[in-house]
């Protein structure tokens, strides 16, 4: 629970952003995380977060922000889950496949809640396969992020002076290969 007085809000009223101490707001929420090992080698993770953020009052005459607007870049829900299984191979090395999922609900990229730079809720799925040597001295992991190639908006702005919208999107599907050495 957070109670703000003189909350700074960012507004674009021409070409550049302006910050104003123009609002009071209340943020309520919770986060829950659970981890467990129901079977040898099997590791499960899950989390859920709820954020209920809203303006108690705002100076609409100077900010042009409606009191009922959602906070910028704040999702109401965030959820995630992961499954990792560690399997010991002959000779003592280990193989570790992992799959994880995450969800983020709708959010807006500015305080005006401009639909053109708003982002609908989205799901992401990632996977990896890791190998570690006996004694965990050497390791190699191959990973794939955003398997479904979900396109989503990371940030965005509105430029009122020229009636334009600008957005930055994620990089799409990504793969990685990492090697490690512990001494």
Short mmCIF file of C-alpha atoms in Angstrom, two decimals:
data_model
loop_
_atom_site.label_atom_id
_atom_site.label_comp_id
_atom_site.label_asym_id
_atom_site.label_seq_id
_atom_site.Cartn_x
_atom_site.Cartn_y
_atom_site.Cartn_z
CA UNK A 1 0.00 0.00 0.00
CA UNK A 2 1.39 3.38 -1.03
CA UNK A 3 -0.20 6.80 -0.56
CA UNK A 4 1.31 9.54 -2.73
CA UNK A 5 0.98 13.30 -2.29
CA UNK A 6 2.44 15.64 -4.94
CA UNK A 7 2.98 12.73 -7.33
CA UNK A 8 5.08 13.71 -10.33
CA UNK A 9 3.43 12.91 -13.64
CA UNK A 10 5.05 13.14 -17.06
CA UNK A 11 3.04 14.85 -19.80
CA UNK A 12 3.83 15.66 -23.42
CA UNK A 13 2.04 18.92 -24.14
CA UNK A 14 4.08 19.88 -27.20
CA UNK A 15 7.36 18.32 -28.33
CA UNK A 16 9.18 17.47 -25.10
CA UNK A 17 8.10 15.80 -21.85
CA UNK A 18 7.29 17.93 -18.82
CA UNK A 19 7.09 16.70 -15.21
CA UNK A 20 4.55 18.22 -12.84
CA UNK A 21 3.76 17.65 -9.16
CA UNK A 22 0.09 17.54 -9.93
CA UNK A 23 -1.57 14.51 -8.38
CA UNK A 24 -2.26 12.43 -5.33
CA UNK A 25 -2.62 8.69 -5.78
CA UNK A 26 -3.04 5.37 -4.01
CA UNK A 27 -1.37 2.13 -5.05
CA UNK A 28 -2.47 -1.18 -3.54
CA UNK A 29 -1.33 -4.63 -4.47
CA UNK A 30 0.34 -7.89 -3.63
CA UNK A 31 2.85 -10.34 -4.99
CA UNK A 32 2.92 -14.06 -4.31
CA UNK A 33 5.77 -16.41 -5.20
CA UNK A 34 5.83 -20.18 -4.80
CA UNK A 35 8.70 -22.57 -5.42
CA UNK A 36 8.79 -26.29 -4.86
CA UNK A 37 10.51 -29.60 -5.54
CA UNK A 38 7.70 -32.18 -5.68
CA UNK A 39 10.04 -34.88 -7.08
CA UNK A 40 13.82 -35.29 -7.13
CA UNK A 41 15.23 -33.14 -9.94
CA UNK A 42 11.92 -31.38 -10.66
CA UNK A 43 11.74 -27.69 -9.72
CA UNK A 44 8.49 -25.69 -10.11
CA UNK A 45 8.07 -21.92 -9.80
CA UNK A 46 5.00 -19.67 -9.99
CA UNK A 47 4.24 -16.06 -9.21
CA UNK A 48 1.29 -13.69 -9.36
CA UNK A 49 1.20 -9.95 -8.87
CA UNK A 50 -1.74 -7.55 -8.67
CA UNK A 51 -1.30 -3.77 -8.79
CA UNK A 52 -4.29 -1.50 -8.27
CA UNK A 53 -3.04 2.03 -8.93
CA UNK A 54 -5.24 5.08 -9.29
CA UNK A 55 -5.28 8.84 -8.96
CA UNK A 56 -7.12 10.20 -5.93
CA UNK A 57 -6.97 13.70 -7.42
CA UNK A 58 -5.14 15.37 -10.30
CA UNK A 59 -4.93 18.88 -11.66
CA UNK A 60 -6.61 18.25 -15.02
CA UNK A 61 -6.35 21.92 -16.04
CA UNK A 62 -2.53 21.81 -16.15
CA UNK A 63 -1.92 18.12 -16.98
CA UNK A 64 -4.89 17.34 -19.29
CA UNK A 65 -5.02 13.92 -17.57
CA UNK A 66 -8.36 12.45 -16.60
CA UNK A 67 -8.55 11.29 -12.96
CA UNK A 68 -9.86 7.90 -14.18
CA UNK A 69 -6.85 7.23 -16.43
CA UNK A 70 -4.64 4.25 -15.66
CA UNK A 71 -1.07 4.83 -14.50
CA UNK A 72 1.42 4.76 -17.34
CA UNK A 73 3.33 1.48 -17.88
CA UNK A 74 1.59 -0.27 -14.97
CA UNK A 75 -0.16 -3.58 -15.63
CA UNK A 76 -2.87 -4.73 -13.27
CA UNK A 77 -1.73 -8.37 -13.46
CA UNK A 78 1.62 -10.09 -13.88
CA UNK A 79 1.82 -13.88 -13.80
CA UNK A 80 4.59 -16.39 -14.41
CA UNK A 81 5.42 -20.06 -14.13
CA UNK A 82 8.41 -22.28 -14.84
CA UNK A 83 9.37 -25.94 -14.88
CA UNK A 84 12.98 -27.10 -14.64
CA UNK A 85 14.10 -30.71 -14.56
CA UNK A 86 17.66 -31.66 -13.64
CA UNK A 87 18.70 -35.09 -14.91
CA UNK A 88 22.04 -36.61 -13.93
CA UNK A 89 23.83 -38.32 -16.78
CA UNK A 90 26.37 -41.13 -16.64
CA UNK A 91 29.68 -39.77 -15.39
CA UNK A 92 28.09 -37.15 -13.13
CA UNK A 93 27.28 -34.39 -15.61
CA UNK A 94 23.76 -32.89 -15.58
CA UNK A 95 21.20 -31.97 -18.22
CA UNK A 96 18.74 -29.22 -17.30
CA UNK A 97 15.77 -28.49 -19.62
CA UNK A 98 13.60 -25.51 -18.60
CA UNK A 99 10.39 -23.94 -19.89
CA UNK A 100 8.95 -20.72 -18.52
CA UNK A 101 5.84 -18.67 -19.25
CA UNK A 102 4.89 -15.12 -18.32
CA UNK A 103 1.87 -12.87 -18.74
CA UNK A 104 1.49 -9.11 -18.45
CA UNK A 105 -1.94 -7.50 -18.68
CA UNK A 106 -2.81 -4.36 -20.65
CA UNK A 107 -0.93 -1.14 -19.99
CA UNK A 108 -0.60 2.32 -21.50
CA UNK A 109 2.69 3.98 -22.39
CA UNK A 110 1.62 7.48 -21.42
CA UNK A 111 -0.48 9.20 -18.80
CA UNK A 112 -3.11 10.17 -21.39
CA UNK A 113 -3.84 6.44 -22.04
CA UNK A 114 -3.47 6.99 -25.78
CA UNK A 115 -4.82 3.83 -27.48
CA UNK A 116 -2.28 3.97 -30.35
CA UNK A 117 0.61 3.42 -27.91
CA UNK A 118 -1.24 1.15 -25.52
CA UNK A 119 -0.28 -2.50 -25.22
CA UNK A 120 -2.82 -5.31 -24.88
CA UNK A 121 -2.03 -8.15 -22.49
CA UNK A 122 0.44 -10.69 -23.82
CA UNK A 123 1.99 -14.08 -23.02
CA UNK A 124 5.62 -15.11 -23.54
CA UNK A 125 7.13 -18.61 -23.56
CA UNK A 126 10.86 -19.27 -23.27
CA UNK A 127 12.88 -22.49 -23.17
CA UNK A 128 16.45 -23.53 -22.54
CA UNK A 129 18.59 -26.64 -22.32
CA UNK A 130 21.64 -26.56 -20.08
CA UNK A 131 24.46 -28.99 -19.47
CA UNK A 132 26.97 -28.88 -16.59
CA UNK A 133 30.01 -31.05 -16.06
CA UNK A 134 30.59 -33.19 -13.02
CA UNK A 135 31.40 -30.82 -10.16
CA UNK A 136 29.69 -27.93 -12.02
CA UNK A 137 33.02 -26.54 -13.32
CA UNK A 138 31.92 -26.20 -16.96
CA UNK A 139 28.52 -25.45 -18.42
CA UNK A 140 26.76 -24.73 -21.70
CA UNK A 141 23.20 -23.45 -22.11
CA UNK A 142 21.21 -22.94 -25.31
CA UNK A 143 18.11 -20.79 -24.96
CA UNK A 144 15.17 -19.53 -26.98
CA UNK A 145 13.20 -16.47 -25.81
CA UNK A 146 9.76 -15.51 -27.09
CA UNK A 147 9.25 -18.81 -28.93
CA UNK A 148 5.95 -17.67 -30.50
CA UNK A 149 7.57 -14.45 -31.86
CA UNK A 150 5.06 -12.29 -29.99
CA UNK A 151 5.35 -8.63 -30.99
CA UNK A 152 4.67 -6.20 -28.17
CA UNK A 153 5.21 -2.52 -27.46
CA UNK A 154 7.88 -1.78 -24.83
CA UNK A 155 7.38 1.99 -24.75
CA UNK A 156 5.80 4.77 -26.76
CA UNK A 157 5.20 8.50 -26.89
CA UNK A 158 2.74 10.91 -28.45
CA UNK A 159 4.10 14.10 -30.03
CA UNK A 160 1.15 16.50 -29.99
CA UNK A 161 2.91 19.23 -31.99
CA UNK A 162 2.93 17.05 -35.12
CA UNK A 163 0.15 14.60 -34.18
CA UNK A 164 2.51 11.64 -34.30
CA UNK A 165 2.94 8.43 -32.30
CA UNK A 166 6.25 6.70 -31.75
CA UNK A 167 6.76 3.25 -30.31
CA UNK A 168 9.57 0.86 -29.49
CA UNK A 169 8.82 -2.84 -29.95
CA UNK A 170 10.58 -5.89 -28.58
CA UNK A 171 13.24 -7.64 -30.63
CA UNK A 172 11.12 -10.68 -31.49
CA UNK A 173 12.38 -14.22 -31.04
CA UNK A 174 15.91 -14.44 -29.66
CA UNK A 175 18.31 -17.33 -29.19
CA UNK A 176 21.37 -17.54 -27.01
CA UNK A 177 24.29 -19.80 -26.33
CA UNK A 178 26.26 -19.27 -23.13
CA UNK A 179 29.26 -21.06 -21.72
CA UNK A 180 30.47 -20.90 -18.14
CA UNK A 181 33.55 -21.85 -16.20
CA UNK A 182 33.77 -21.95 -12.38
CA UNK A 183 37.06 -22.21 -10.57
#
